Short mmCIF file of C-alpha atoms and ligand atoms in Angstrom, two decimals:
data_model
loop_
_atom_site.label_atom_id
_atom_site.label_comp_id
_atom_site.label_asym_id
_atom_site.label_seq_id
_atom_site.Cartn_x
_atom_site.Cartn_y
_atom_site.Cartn_z
CA MET S 1 0.00 0.00 0.00
CA ARG S 2 1.40 3.36 -1.07
CA LYS S 3 0.98 6.36 1.21
CA PRO S 4 -1.75 8.54 -0.31
CA LEU S 5 -0.45 11.69 -1.98
CA VAL S 6 -2.42 14.96 -2.02
CA ILE S 7 -1.09 17.81 -4.16
CA GLY S 8 -2.54 21.33 -4.03
CA ASN S 9 -2.10 23.36 -7.23
CA TRP S 10 -2.49 27.01 -6.30
CA LYS S 11 -2.24 28.08 -9.98
CA MET S 12 -1.69 31.85 -10.51
CA ASN S 13 -3.36 32.86 -7.24
CA GLY S 14 -2.33 34.46 -3.99
CA SER S 15 -0.09 37.16 -2.55
CA ARG S 16 2.65 36.99 0.10
CA ARG S 17 0.04 37.79 2.68
CA SER S 18 -2.67 35.37 1.62
CA ILE S 19 -0.14 32.58 1.10
CA ALA S 20 1.28 33.11 4.61
CA GLN S 21 -2.26 32.77 5.95
CA VAL S 22 -2.90 29.55 4.03
CA LEU S 23 0.41 28.14 5.31
CA ASP S 24 -0.54 29.01 8.90
CA GLY S 25 -3.75 27.04 8.37
CA ILE S 26 -2.30 23.97 6.70
CA GLU S 27 0.86 23.52 8.78
CA PRO S 28 -0.71 20.74 10.90
CA LEU S 29 -1.12 18.65 7.74
CA GLY S 30 2.64 18.11 7.71
CA ARG S 31 2.32 16.10 10.92
CA GLN S 32 -0.47 13.92 9.56
CA SER S 33 1.27 10.59 9.14
CA GLY S 34 -1.11 8.82 6.75
CA VAL S 35 -0.74 11.18 3.81
CA GLU S 36 1.98 13.10 1.95
CA VAL S 37 0.85 16.67 1.33
CA VAL S 38 2.41 18.87 -1.37
CA VAL S 39 1.61 22.49 -2.25
CA CYS S 40 2.49 24.13 -5.57
CA PRO S 41 2.63 27.94 -5.24
CA PRO S 42 3.40 30.30 -8.14
CA PHE S 43 7.16 30.47 -8.97
CA VAL S 44 7.82 33.80 -7.26
CA TYR S 45 6.72 32.49 -3.88
CA LEU S 46 8.52 29.12 -3.96
CA ALA S 47 11.73 30.26 -2.25
CA GLU S 48 9.77 31.93 0.52
CA VAL S 49 7.40 29.00 1.05
CA ALA S 50 10.06 26.23 0.91
CA PRO S 51 11.63 26.80 4.36
CA ARG S 52 8.19 26.96 5.97
CA THR S 53 6.95 23.76 4.36
CA SER S 54 10.13 21.80 5.03
CA ALA S 55 10.08 22.86 8.70
CA VAL S 56 6.66 21.29 9.21
CA GLY S 57 6.86 18.18 7.02
CA LEU S 58 4.94 19.47 4.02
CA ARG S 59 6.38 19.13 0.51
CA ILE S 60 6.58 21.76 -2.16
CA GLY S 61 6.20 21.61 -5.94
CA ALA S 62 6.53 23.93 -8.93
CA GLN S 63 3.74 24.30 -11.49
CA HIS S 64 6.02 24.25 -14.53
CA VAL S 65 9.68 23.75 -15.53
CA SER S 66 11.87 24.37 -18.56
CA GLU S 67 13.17 21.47 -20.60
CA TYR S 68 16.49 23.38 -20.87
CA GLU S 69 19.24 23.29 -18.24
CA SER S 70 20.19 26.98 -18.27
CA GLY S 71 21.07 29.80 -20.66
CA ALA S 72 19.32 32.22 -23.00
CA TYR S 73 15.70 31.18 -22.29
CA THR S 74 14.13 34.38 -21.03
CA GLY S 75 11.29 33.83 -18.59
CA GLU S 76 11.97 30.15 -18.05
CA VAL S 77 12.97 28.40 -14.83
CA GLY S 78 15.28 25.37 -14.83
CA ALA S 79 14.89 22.17 -12.83
CA ALA S 80 18.26 22.62 -11.09
CA MET S 81 17.05 26.02 -9.82
CA LEU S 82 13.94 24.38 -8.39
CA ALA S 83 16.05 21.72 -6.67
CA ASP S 84 18.34 24.47 -5.37
CA ILE S 85 15.55 26.25 -3.52
CA GLY S 86 14.15 23.06 -2.00
CA CYS S 87 11.43 21.92 -4.40
CA ASP S 88 10.45 18.26 -4.31
CA TYR S 89 7.88 17.93 -7.12
CA VAL S 90 7.15 19.56 -10.50
CA LEU S 91 3.83 19.56 -12.37
CA ILE S 92 4.35 18.79 -16.05
CA GLY S 93 1.81 19.03 -18.86
CA HIS S 94 -1.06 20.47 -16.84
CA SER S 95 -4.01 20.89 -19.23
CA GLU S 96 -3.92 24.68 -18.81
CA ARG S 97 -0.26 24.68 -19.90
CA ARG S 98 -1.07 22.35 -22.80
CA ALA S 99 -4.07 24.40 -23.99
CA LEU S 100 -2.75 27.93 -23.42
CA PHE S 101 1.02 27.61 -23.86
CA GLY S 102 1.51 24.64 -26.20
CA ASP S 103 3.32 22.54 -23.58
CA GLY S 104 2.11 19.25 -25.06
CA LYS S 105 5.25 19.25 -27.22
CA ARG S 106 7.54 19.91 -24.28
CA VAL S 107 6.62 17.16 -21.85
CA ALA S 108 9.33 14.63 -22.80
CA GLY S 109 12.08 17.24 -22.38
CA GLN S 110 10.55 18.58 -19.18
CA LEU S 111 10.28 15.09 -17.75
CA ALA S 112 13.92 14.33 -18.54
CA ALA S 113 15.12 17.66 -17.09
CA THR S 114 13.10 17.12 -13.91
CA LEU S 115 14.46 13.62 -13.36
CA ARG S 116 18.04 14.79 -14.04
CA ALA S 117 17.66 17.34 -11.26
CA GLY S 118 16.48 14.64 -8.84
CA LEU S 119 12.95 16.06 -8.59
CA LYS S 120 9.69 14.14 -8.81
CA PRO S 121 7.70 14.87 -11.98
CA VAL S 122 3.91 14.84 -11.81
CA LEU S 123 2.84 14.21 -15.40
CA CYS S 124 -0.73 15.44 -15.99
CA LEU S 125 -2.86 13.70 -18.63
CA GLY S 126 -6.49 13.77 -19.62
CA GLU S 127 -9.06 13.97 -22.37
CA ASP S 128 -11.28 16.95 -23.15
CA ALA S 129 -15.08 16.86 -23.32
CA GLU S 130 -15.23 16.21 -27.06
CA GLN S 131 -12.69 13.39 -26.91
CA ARG S 132 -14.65 11.84 -24.06
CA GLN S 133 -17.86 12.05 -26.03
CA LEU S 134 -16.21 10.40 -29.02
CA GLY S 135 -15.02 7.53 -26.81
CA GLU S 136 -11.37 8.50 -27.30
CA THR S 137 -10.30 8.71 -23.65
CA ARG S 138 -8.05 5.66 -23.71
CA SER S 139 -6.33 6.58 -26.98
CA VAL S 140 -5.76 10.16 -25.79
CA LEU S 141 -4.15 8.92 -22.59
CA LEU S 142 -1.95 6.50 -24.51
CA SER S 143 -0.81 9.16 -26.93
CA GLN S 144 -0.03 11.59 -24.10
CA LEU S 145 2.00 8.89 -22.34
CA ALA S 146 3.79 8.10 -25.61
CA ALA S 147 4.58 11.81 -26.16
CA ALA S 148 6.21 11.81 -22.73
CA GLY S 149 8.29 8.78 -23.75
CA LEU S 150 6.61 6.57 -21.17
CA VAL S 151 5.25 3.76 -23.28
CA GLY S 152 7.54 0.89 -24.04
CA GLY S 153 10.61 -0.29 -22.26
CA ARG S 154 11.69 2.44 -19.84
CA GLU S 155 13.61 1.13 -16.87
CA THR S 156 12.11 1.69 -13.44
CA GLU S 157 15.36 3.25 -12.12
CA GLN S 158 15.30 5.87 -14.88
CA LEU S 159 11.91 7.05 -13.71
CA ALA S 160 12.29 6.92 -9.93
CA GLY S 161 9.86 9.37 -8.39
CA LEU S 162 7.50 9.61 -11.36
CA VAL S 163 3.89 10.43 -10.50
CA VAL S 164 1.04 10.51 -13.06
CA ALA S 165 -2.11 12.59 -12.58
CA TYR S 166 -5.25 11.74 -14.54
CA GLU S 167 -7.04 15.06 -14.95
CA PRO S 168 -9.95 15.00 -17.40
CA VAL S 169 -10.06 18.51 -18.85
CA TRP S 170 -13.86 18.70 -18.61
CA ALA S 171 -13.65 18.09 -14.85
CA ILE S 172 -11.10 20.80 -14.04
CA GLY S 173 -12.63 23.80 -12.31
CA THR S 174 -16.19 22.79 -13.26
CA GLY S 175 -17.45 21.20 -10.04
CA ASN S 176 -18.17 18.12 -12.12
CA ALA S 177 -15.68 15.41 -11.12
CA ALA S 178 -15.32 12.10 -12.94
CA SER S 179 -17.35 9.32 -11.41
CA PRO S 180 -15.30 6.93 -9.25
CA ASP S 181 -15.84 4.16 -11.83
CA ASP S 182 -14.70 6.31 -14.75
CA ALA S 183 -11.66 7.50 -12.78
CA GLN S 184 -10.78 3.91 -11.87
CA GLN S 185 -11.08 2.82 -15.50
CA ALA S 186 -8.79 5.59 -16.73
CA HIS S 187 -6.25 4.90 -13.97
CA ARG S 188 -6.22 1.20 -14.89
CA TRP S 189 -5.57 2.06 -18.56
CA ILE S 190 -2.68 4.30 -17.50
CA ARG S 191 -1.19 1.67 -15.18
CA GLU S 192 -1.43 -1.00 -17.87
CA ALA S 193 0.18 1.28 -20.44
CA LEU S 194 3.11 1.90 -18.10
CA GLY S 195 3.87 -1.83 -18.27
CA ALA S 196 6.46 -3.04 -15.77
CA LEU S 197 6.64 0.45 -14.31
CA GLY S 198 2.94 0.58 -13.61
CA GLY S 199 2.98 -0.94 -10.15
CA GLU S 200 5.59 1.58 -8.95
CA VAL S 201 3.97 4.78 -10.13
CA PRO S 202 1.41 6.62 -7.98
CA ILE S 203 -1.55 7.70 -10.15
CA LEU S 204 -3.51 10.67 -8.84
CA TYR S 205 -6.97 11.82 -9.84
CA GLY S 206 -7.56 15.56 -10.43
CA GLY S 207 -10.63 17.54 -11.48
CA SER S 208 -13.10 19.13 -9.04
CA VAL S 209 -11.90 17.12 -6.05
CA MET S 210 -13.67 18.26 -2.89
CA ALA S 211 -14.19 16.94 0.63
CA GLU S 212 -17.54 15.55 -0.47
CA ASN S 213 -16.18 13.34 -3.27
CA VAL S 214 -12.59 12.49 -2.25
CA ALA S 215 -13.39 9.37 -0.20
CA GLU S 216 -15.29 7.63 -3.01
CA LEU S 217 -12.44 8.39 -5.42
CA MET S 218 -9.71 7.30 -3.01
CA VAL S 219 -11.25 3.87 -2.35
CA GLN S 220 -10.77 2.92 -6.00
CA PRO S 221 -7.92 0.39 -6.26
CA ASP S 222 -5.89 2.39 -8.77
CA VAL S 223 -6.40 5.86 -7.27
CA ASP S 224 -3.32 6.63 -5.15
CA GLY S 225 -4.05 10.24 -4.34
CA VAL S 226 -5.54 13.47 -5.65
CA LEU S 227 -4.44 16.68 -7.35
CA VAL S 228 -6.55 19.55 -6.06
CA GLY S 229 -6.90 22.98 -7.71
CA GLY S 230 -9.57 25.37 -6.46
CA ALA S 231 -10.17 23.66 -3.12
CA SER S 232 -6.47 23.69 -2.21
CA LEU S 233 -6.53 27.38 -1.27
CA ARG S 234 -9.46 26.92 1.11
CA VAL S 235 -7.82 25.80 4.33
CA GLY S 236 -10.83 24.02 5.83
CA GLU S 237 -11.70 22.19 2.62
CA PHE S 238 -8.10 21.19 1.88
CA THR S 239 -7.60 19.97 5.45
CA ALA S 240 -10.74 17.84 5.17
CA ILE S 241 -9.59 16.41 1.81
CA CYS S 242 -6.21 15.43 3.31
CA ALA S 243 -7.82 13.84 6.37
CA LEU S 244 -10.20 11.80 4.22
CA ALA S 245 -7.42 10.75 1.85
CA ALA S 246 -5.35 9.59 4.83
CA LYS S 247 -8.21 7.37 6.00
CA ALA S 248 -9.07 5.85 2.63
C1 PEP T 301 -6.19 21.38 -11.43
O1 PEP T 301 -6.11 22.49 -11.91
O2 PEP T 301 -5.21 20.62 -11.47
C2 PEP T 301 -7.44 20.99 -10.80
C3 PEP T 301 -7.59 19.73 -10.52
O3 PEP T 301 -8.36 21.98 -10.57
P1 PEP T 301 -9.76 21.84 -9.78
O4 PEP T 301 -9.52 20.99 -8.56
O5 PEP T 301 -10.13 23.24 -9.42
O6 PEP T 301 -10.72 21.19 -10.70
#
């Protein structure tokens, strides 16, 4: 049994003040033994948040990373820089990055750069509403895994720390989460596609996770945790989600 993993994606929200308040509220989660809790603040706040999270047993992640090591890439942030300031995880291929910034083509390079820096990549995958309606969910997931170089013959050691997050695009920010059965089905497809690696890789569900639906998602055999957007900045809701995930 893997320890459940709950990741909060704060997206482009917050200020120094509001983030300090959220951290005050969620600090006790770092002492909760049955769950690993990660928060992903915007880049500019990472260095300030990292000492606070590490002091209380919380983990910290970035929302994006460059596929390049360093150099003339204005506006980008390298994986070694994230490791340097104490990051543990990096979100890669979030659907907002894919849709708005064309990151679908970058995921293989980002994954490699993240692993080289010794960080844990959280590769986000998922179909949109039209693809779901056309019955293309499985093929979309397989092609996103293939674009990340994850289908066929990768050695477990090369991918130590990899996490996958199934995030159906139609469920993100809509209040309309996937049903537990649909989430389980998608997670099973992903685990099977990962082949020998599959048993090692935590697969998270993301998309309108709330305290009221997290337990039914977490009891599914292939759901190892959740990626939480909107609810992760609401201290009471996020605390309840983590407590329920720990119990599942
Ligand atoms: C997300 O953006 O990764 C996400 C899951 O958002 P929400 O929980 O708000 O649907």
